[in-house]
mmCIF file of C-alpha atoms (C1' of nucleotides) in Angstrom:
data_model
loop_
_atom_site.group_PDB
_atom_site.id
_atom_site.type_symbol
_atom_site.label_atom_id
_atom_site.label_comp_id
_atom_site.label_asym_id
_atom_site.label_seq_id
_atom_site.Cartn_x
_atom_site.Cartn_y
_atom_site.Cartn_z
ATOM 1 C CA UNK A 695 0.615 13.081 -39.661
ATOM 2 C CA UNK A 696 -0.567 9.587 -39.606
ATOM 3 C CA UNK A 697 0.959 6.927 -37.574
ATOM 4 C CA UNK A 698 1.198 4.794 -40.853
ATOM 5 C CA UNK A 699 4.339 6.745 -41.861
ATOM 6 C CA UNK A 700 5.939 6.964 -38.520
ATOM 7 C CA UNK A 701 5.976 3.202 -38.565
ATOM 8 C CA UNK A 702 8.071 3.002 -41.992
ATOM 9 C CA UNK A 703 10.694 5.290 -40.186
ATOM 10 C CA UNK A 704 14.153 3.326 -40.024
ATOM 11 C CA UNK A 705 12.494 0.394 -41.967
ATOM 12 C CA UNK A 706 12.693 1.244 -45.128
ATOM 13 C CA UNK A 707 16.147 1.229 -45.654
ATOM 14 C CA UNK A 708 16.631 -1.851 -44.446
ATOM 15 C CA UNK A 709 13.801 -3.370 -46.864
ATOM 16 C CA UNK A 710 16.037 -1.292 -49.972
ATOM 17 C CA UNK A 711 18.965 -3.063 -48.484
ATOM 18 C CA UNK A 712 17.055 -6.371 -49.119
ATOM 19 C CA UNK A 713 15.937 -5.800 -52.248
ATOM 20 C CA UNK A 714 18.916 -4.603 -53.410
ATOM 21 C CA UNK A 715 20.736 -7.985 -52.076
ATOM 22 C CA UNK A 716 17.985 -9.699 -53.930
ATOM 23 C CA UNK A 717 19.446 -8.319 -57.419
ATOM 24 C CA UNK A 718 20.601 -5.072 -58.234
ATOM 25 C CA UNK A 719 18.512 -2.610 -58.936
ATOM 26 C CA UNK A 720 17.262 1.213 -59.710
ATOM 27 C CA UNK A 721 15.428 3.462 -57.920
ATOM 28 C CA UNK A 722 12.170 3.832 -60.366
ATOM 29 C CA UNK A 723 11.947 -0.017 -60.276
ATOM 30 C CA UNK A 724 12.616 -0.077 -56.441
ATOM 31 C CA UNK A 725 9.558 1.923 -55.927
ATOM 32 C CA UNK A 726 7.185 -0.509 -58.178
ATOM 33 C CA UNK A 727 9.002 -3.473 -55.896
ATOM 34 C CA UNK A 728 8.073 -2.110 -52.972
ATOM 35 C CA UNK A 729 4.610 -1.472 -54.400
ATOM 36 C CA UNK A 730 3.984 -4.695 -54.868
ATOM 37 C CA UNK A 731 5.430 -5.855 -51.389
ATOM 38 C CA UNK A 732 2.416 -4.146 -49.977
ATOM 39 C CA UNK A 733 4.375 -0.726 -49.194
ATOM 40 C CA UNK A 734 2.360 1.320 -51.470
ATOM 41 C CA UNK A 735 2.284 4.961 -50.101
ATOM 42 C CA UNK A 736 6.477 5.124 -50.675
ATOM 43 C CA UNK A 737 7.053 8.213 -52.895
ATOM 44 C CA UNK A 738 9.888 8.889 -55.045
ATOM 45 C CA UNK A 739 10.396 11.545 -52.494
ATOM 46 C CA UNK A 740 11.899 8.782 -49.829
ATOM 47 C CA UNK A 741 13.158 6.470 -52.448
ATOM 48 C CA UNK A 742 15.730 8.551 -53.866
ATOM 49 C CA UNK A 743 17.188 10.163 -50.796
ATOM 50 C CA UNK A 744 17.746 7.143 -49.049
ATOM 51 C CA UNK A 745 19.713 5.688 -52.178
ATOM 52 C CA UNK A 746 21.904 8.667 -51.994
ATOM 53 C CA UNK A 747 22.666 8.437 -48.387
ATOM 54 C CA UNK A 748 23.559 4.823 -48.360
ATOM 55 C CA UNK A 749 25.705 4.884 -50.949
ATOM 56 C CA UNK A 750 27.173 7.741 -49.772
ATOM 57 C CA UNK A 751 27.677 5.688 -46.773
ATOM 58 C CA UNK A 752 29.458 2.850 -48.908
ATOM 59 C CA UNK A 753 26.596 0.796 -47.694
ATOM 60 C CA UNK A 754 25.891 0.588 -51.542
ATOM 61 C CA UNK A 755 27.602 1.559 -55.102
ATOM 62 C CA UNK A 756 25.473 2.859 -58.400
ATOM 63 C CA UNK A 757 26.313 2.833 -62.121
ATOM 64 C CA UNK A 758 24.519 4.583 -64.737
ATOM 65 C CA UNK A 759 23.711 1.996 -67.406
ATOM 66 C CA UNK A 760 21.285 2.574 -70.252
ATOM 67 C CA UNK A 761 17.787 1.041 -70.550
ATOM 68 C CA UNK A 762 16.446 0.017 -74.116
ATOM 69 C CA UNK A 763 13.876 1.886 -73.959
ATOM 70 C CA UNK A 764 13.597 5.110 -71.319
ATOM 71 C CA UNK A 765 16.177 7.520 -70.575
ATOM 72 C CA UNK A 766 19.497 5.922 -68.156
ATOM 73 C CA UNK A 767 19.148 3.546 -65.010
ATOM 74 C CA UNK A 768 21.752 3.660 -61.835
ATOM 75 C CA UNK A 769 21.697 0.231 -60.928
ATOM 76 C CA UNK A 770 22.568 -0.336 -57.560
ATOM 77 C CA UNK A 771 24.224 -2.966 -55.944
ATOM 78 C CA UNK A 772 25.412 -3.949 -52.062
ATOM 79 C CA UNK A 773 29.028 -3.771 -50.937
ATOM 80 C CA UNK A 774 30.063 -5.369 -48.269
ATOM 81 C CA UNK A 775 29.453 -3.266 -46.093
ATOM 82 C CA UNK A 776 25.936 -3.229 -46.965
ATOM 83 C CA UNK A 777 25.818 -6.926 -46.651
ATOM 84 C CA UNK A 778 26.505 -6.681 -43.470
ATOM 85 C CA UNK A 779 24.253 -3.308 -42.510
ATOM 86 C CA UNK A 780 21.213 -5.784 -43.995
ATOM 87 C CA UNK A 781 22.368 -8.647 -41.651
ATOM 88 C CA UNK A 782 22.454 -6.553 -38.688
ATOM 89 C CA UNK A 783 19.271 -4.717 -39.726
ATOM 90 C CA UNK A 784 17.612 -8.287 -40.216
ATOM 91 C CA UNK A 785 18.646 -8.586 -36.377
ATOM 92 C CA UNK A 786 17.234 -5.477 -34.838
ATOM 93 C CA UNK A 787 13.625 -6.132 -36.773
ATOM 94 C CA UNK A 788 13.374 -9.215 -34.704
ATOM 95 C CA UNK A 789 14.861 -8.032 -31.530
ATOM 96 C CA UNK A 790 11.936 -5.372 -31.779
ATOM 97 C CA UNK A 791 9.344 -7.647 -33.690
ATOM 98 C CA UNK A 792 8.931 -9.755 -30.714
ATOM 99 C CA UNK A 793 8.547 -7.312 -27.846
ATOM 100 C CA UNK A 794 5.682 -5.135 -29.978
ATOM 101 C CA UNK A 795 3.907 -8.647 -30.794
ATOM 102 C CA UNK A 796 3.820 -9.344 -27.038
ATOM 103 C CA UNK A 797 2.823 -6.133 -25.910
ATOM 104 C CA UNK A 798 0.268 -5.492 -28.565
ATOM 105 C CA UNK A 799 -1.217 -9.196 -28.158
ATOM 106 C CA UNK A 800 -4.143 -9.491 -26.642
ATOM 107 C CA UNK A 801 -4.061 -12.417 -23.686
ATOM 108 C CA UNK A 802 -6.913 -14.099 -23.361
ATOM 109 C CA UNK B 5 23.514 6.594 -34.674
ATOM 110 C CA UNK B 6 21.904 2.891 -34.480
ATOM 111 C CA UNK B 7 19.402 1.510 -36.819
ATOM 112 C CA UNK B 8 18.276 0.131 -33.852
ATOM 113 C CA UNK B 9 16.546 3.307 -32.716
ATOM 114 C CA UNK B 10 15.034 4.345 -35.748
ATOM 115 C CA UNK B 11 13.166 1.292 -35.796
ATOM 116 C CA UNK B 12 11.398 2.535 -32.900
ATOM 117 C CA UNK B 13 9.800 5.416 -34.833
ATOM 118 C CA UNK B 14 6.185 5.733 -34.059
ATOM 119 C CA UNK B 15 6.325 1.836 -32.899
ATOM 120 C CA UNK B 16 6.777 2.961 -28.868
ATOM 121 C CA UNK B 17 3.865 5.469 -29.072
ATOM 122 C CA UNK B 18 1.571 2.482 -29.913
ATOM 123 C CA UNK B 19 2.844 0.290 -27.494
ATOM 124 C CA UNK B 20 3.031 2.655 -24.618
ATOM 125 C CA UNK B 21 -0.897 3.129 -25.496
ATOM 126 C CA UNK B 22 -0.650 -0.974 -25.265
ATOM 127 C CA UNK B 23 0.286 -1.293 -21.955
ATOM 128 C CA UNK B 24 -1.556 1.591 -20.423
ATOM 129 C CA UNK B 25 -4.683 -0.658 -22.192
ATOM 130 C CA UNK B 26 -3.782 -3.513 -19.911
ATOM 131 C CA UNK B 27 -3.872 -1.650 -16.486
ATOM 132 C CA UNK B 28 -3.530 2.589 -15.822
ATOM 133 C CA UNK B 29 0.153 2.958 -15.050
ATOM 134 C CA UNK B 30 2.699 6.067 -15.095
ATOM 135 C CA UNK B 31 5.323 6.833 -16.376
ATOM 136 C CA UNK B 32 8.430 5.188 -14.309
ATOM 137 C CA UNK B 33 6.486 2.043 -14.017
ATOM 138 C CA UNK B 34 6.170 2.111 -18.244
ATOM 139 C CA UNK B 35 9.797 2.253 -18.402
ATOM 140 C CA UNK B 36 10.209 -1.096 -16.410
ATOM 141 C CA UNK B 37 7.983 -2.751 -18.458
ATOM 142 C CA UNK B 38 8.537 -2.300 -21.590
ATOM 143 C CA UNK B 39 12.085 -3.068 -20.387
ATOM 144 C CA UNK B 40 10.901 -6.632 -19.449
ATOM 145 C CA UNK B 41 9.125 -7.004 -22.415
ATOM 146 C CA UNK B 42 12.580 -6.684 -23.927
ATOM 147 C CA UNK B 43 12.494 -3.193 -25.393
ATOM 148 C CA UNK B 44 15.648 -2.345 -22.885
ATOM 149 C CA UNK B 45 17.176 1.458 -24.704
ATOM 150 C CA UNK B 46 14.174 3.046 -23.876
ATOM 151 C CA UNK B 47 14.972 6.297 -21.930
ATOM 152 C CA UNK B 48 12.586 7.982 -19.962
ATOM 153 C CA UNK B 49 13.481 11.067 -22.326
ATOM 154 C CA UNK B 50 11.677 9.010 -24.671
ATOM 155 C CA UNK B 51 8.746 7.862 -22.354
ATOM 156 C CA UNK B 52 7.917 11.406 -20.912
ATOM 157 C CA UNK B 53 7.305 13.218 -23.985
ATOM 158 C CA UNK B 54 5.395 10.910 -25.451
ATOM 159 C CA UNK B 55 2.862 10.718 -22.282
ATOM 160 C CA UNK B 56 2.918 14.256 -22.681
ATOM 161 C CA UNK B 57 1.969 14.434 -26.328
ATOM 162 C CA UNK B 58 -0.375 11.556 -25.722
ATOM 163 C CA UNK B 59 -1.866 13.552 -23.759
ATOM 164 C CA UNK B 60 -2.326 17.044 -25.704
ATOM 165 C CA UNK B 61 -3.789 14.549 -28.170
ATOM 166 C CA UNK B 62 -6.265 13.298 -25.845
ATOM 167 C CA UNK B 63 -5.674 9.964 -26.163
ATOM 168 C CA UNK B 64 -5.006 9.599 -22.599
ATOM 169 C CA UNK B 65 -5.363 11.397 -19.370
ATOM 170 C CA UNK B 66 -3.413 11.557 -16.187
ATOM 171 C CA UNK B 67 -4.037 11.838 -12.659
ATOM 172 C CA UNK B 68 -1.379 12.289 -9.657
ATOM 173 C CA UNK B 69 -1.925 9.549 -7.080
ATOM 174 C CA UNK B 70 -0.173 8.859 -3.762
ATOM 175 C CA UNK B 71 1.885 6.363 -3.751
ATOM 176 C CA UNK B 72 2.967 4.612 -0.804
ATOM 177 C CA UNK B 73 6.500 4.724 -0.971
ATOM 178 C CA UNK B 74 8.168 7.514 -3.074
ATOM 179 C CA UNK B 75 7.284 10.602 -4.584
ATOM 180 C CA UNK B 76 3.354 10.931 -6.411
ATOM 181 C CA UNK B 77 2.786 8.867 -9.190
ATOM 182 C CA UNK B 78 1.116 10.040 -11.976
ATOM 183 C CA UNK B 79 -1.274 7.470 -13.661
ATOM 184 C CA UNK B 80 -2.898 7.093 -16.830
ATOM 185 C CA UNK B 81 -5.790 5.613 -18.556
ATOM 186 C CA UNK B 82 -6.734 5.532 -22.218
ATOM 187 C CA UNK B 83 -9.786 7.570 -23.489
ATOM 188 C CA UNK B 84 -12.339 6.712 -26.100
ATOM 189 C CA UNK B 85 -10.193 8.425 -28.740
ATOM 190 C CA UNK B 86 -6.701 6.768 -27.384
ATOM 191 C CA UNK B 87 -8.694 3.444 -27.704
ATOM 192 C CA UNK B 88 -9.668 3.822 -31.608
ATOM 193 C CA UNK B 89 -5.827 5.246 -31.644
ATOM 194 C CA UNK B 90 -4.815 2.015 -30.032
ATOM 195 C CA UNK B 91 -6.932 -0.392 -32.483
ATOM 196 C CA UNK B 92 -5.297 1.815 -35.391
ATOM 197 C CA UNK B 93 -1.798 1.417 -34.492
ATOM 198 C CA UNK B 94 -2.389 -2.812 -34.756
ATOM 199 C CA UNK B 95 -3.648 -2.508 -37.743
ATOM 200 C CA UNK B 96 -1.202 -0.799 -39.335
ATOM 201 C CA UNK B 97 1.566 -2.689 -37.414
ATOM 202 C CA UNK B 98 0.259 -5.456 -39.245
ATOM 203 C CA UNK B 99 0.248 -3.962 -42.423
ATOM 204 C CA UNK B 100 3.918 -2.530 -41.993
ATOM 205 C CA UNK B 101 4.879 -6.135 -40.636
ATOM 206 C CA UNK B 102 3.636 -8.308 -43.203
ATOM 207 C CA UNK B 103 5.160 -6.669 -46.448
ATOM 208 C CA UNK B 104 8.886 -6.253 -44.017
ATOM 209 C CA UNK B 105 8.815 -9.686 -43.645
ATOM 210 C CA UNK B 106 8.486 -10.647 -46.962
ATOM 211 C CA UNK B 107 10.845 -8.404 -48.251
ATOM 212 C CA UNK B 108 13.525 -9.522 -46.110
ATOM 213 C CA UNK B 109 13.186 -13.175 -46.270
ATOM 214 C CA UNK B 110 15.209 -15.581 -47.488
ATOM 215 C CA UNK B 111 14.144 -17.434 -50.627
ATOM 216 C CA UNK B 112 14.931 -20.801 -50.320
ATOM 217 C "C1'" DG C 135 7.062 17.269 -85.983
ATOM 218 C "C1'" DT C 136 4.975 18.006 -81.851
ATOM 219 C "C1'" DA C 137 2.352 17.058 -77.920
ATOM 220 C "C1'" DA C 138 1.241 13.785 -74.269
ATOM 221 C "C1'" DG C 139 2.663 10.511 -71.192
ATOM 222 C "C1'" DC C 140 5.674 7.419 -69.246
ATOM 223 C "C1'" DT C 141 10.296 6.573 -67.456
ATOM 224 C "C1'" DA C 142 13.951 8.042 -64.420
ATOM 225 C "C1'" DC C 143 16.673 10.883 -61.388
ATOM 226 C "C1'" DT C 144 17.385 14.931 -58.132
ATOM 227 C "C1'" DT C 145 16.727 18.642 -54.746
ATOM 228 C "C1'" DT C 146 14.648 21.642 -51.103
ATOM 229 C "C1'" DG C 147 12.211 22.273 -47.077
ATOM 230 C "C1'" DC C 148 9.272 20.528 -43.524
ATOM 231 C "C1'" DA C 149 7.296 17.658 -39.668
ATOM 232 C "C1'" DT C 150 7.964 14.165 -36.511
ATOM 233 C "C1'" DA C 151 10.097 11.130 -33.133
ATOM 234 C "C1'" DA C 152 13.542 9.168 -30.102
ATOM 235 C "C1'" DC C 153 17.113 10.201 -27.244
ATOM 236 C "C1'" DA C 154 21.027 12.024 -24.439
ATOM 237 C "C1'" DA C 155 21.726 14.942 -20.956
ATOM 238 C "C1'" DG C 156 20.517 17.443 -17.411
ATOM 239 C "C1'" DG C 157 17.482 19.153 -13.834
ATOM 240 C "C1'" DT C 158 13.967 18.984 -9.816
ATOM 241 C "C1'" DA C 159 12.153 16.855 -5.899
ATOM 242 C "C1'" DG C 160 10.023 13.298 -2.536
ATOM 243 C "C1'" DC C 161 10.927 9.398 0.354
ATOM 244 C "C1'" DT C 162 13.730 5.796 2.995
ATOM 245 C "C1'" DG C 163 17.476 3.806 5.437
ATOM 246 C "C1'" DT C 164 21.870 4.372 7.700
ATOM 247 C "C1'" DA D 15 22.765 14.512 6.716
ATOM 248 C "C1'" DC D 16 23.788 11.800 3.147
ATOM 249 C "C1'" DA D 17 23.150 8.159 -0.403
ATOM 250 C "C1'" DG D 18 20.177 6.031 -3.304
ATOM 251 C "C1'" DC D 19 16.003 5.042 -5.150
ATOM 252 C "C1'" DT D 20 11.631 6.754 -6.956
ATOM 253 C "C1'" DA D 21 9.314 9.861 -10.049
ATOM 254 C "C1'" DC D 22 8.686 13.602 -13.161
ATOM 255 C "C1'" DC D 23 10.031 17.191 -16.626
ATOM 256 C "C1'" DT D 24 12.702 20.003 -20.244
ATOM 257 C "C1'" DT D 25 16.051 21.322 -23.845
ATOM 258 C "C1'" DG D 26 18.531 20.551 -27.873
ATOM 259 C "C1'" DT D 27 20.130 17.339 -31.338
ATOM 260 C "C1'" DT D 28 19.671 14.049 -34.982
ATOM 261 C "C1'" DA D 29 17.499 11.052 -38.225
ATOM 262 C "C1'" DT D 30 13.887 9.980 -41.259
ATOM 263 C "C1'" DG D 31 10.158 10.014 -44.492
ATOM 264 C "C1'" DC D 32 7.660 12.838 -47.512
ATOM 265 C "C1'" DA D 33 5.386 16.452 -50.291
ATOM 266 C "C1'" DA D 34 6.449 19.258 -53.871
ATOM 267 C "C1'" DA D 35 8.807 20.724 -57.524
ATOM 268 C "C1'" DG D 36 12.098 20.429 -61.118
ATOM 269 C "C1'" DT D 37 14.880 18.214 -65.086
ATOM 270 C "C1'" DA D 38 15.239 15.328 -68.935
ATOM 271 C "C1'" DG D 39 15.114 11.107 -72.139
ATOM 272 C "C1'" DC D 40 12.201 8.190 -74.809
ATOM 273 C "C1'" DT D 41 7.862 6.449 -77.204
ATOM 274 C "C1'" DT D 42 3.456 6.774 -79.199
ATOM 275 C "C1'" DA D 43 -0.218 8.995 -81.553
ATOM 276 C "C1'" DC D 44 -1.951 12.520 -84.152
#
DNA sequence: GTAAGCTACTTTGCATAACAAGGTAGCTGT
DNA sequence: ACAGCTACCTTGTTATGCAAAGTAGCTTAC
């Protein structure tokens, strides 16, 4: 309903792709990550699917491991493929970054 | 099929309400400039609906004008309403943009 | 030992948005 | 009268994020 989540739409995958290239990592941690970035109304609900579908697009590839303490992790990590989804992803956020700045700016 | 268009998502409603800030303008006019701003795959199957559902929302209204050359034009200004919606949108652009940008920057 | 609470993953169903594709019609110039 | 531009509208498809609910392992406290 709010505009807030339509913006997220087609972003968020691309900021998983990042911080998956940053270092491998697991959904449950992903969401505290992107807490922290400042994207704090992301749900498990989104998290999860979107791991699924990019990995079952090869974009990235999971392995169970076990934690020391909590039940088993799938760390994730990019193929190459991914690396280069997040390099063309990196692209389009500036190709549309700068148009919305200008349009949204206020001349003065 | 692109990432590119999913970045889109909810980003065009708020600039459409942008640019009809500026200066009342319909919809054929809207698609040339947000092409010039450099937003160039937008369709006018994109820009109609959204004037129209703009529009149920009240945000903006619309009012068929001659135009000199061509078929009637069909203008449209923001309302009270599409100017809070307007204000919101930049505000959470911001808040969308800030955290994106972080995520997907290089460390040095 | 058992209940509470955190960790961690998964699935289903829904709402929304952009778009391709196609259609309608007015006006101008040749 | 035909082409080409202007201008608007509609239908159906696809992608995405999310709420909601479920499952289960582990730890701590009582």
């Amino acid at each position: 309903m709010s505009l807030r989540s339509q913006l997220l739409k087609g972003v968020l995958e691309g900021c998983i792709l990042s911080i998956i290239n940053r270092q491998p990592t697991y959904g449950y941690e992903l969401s505290v990550r992107l807490q922290e970035f400042g994207l704090s109304d992301v749900s498990e609900g989104s998290i999860y699917p979107i791991l699924l579908r990019l990995q079952k697009e090869k974009l990235i590839e999971g392995t169970m491991q076990k934690s020391e303490l909590g039940p088993k992790r799938k760390y994730y990590h990019l193929t190459e493929a991914g690396k280069e989804a997040l390099i063309e992803f990196i692209e389009q956020w500036e190709t549309i970054k700068l148009p919305v700045e200008n349009i949204i700016k206020k001349e003065e």
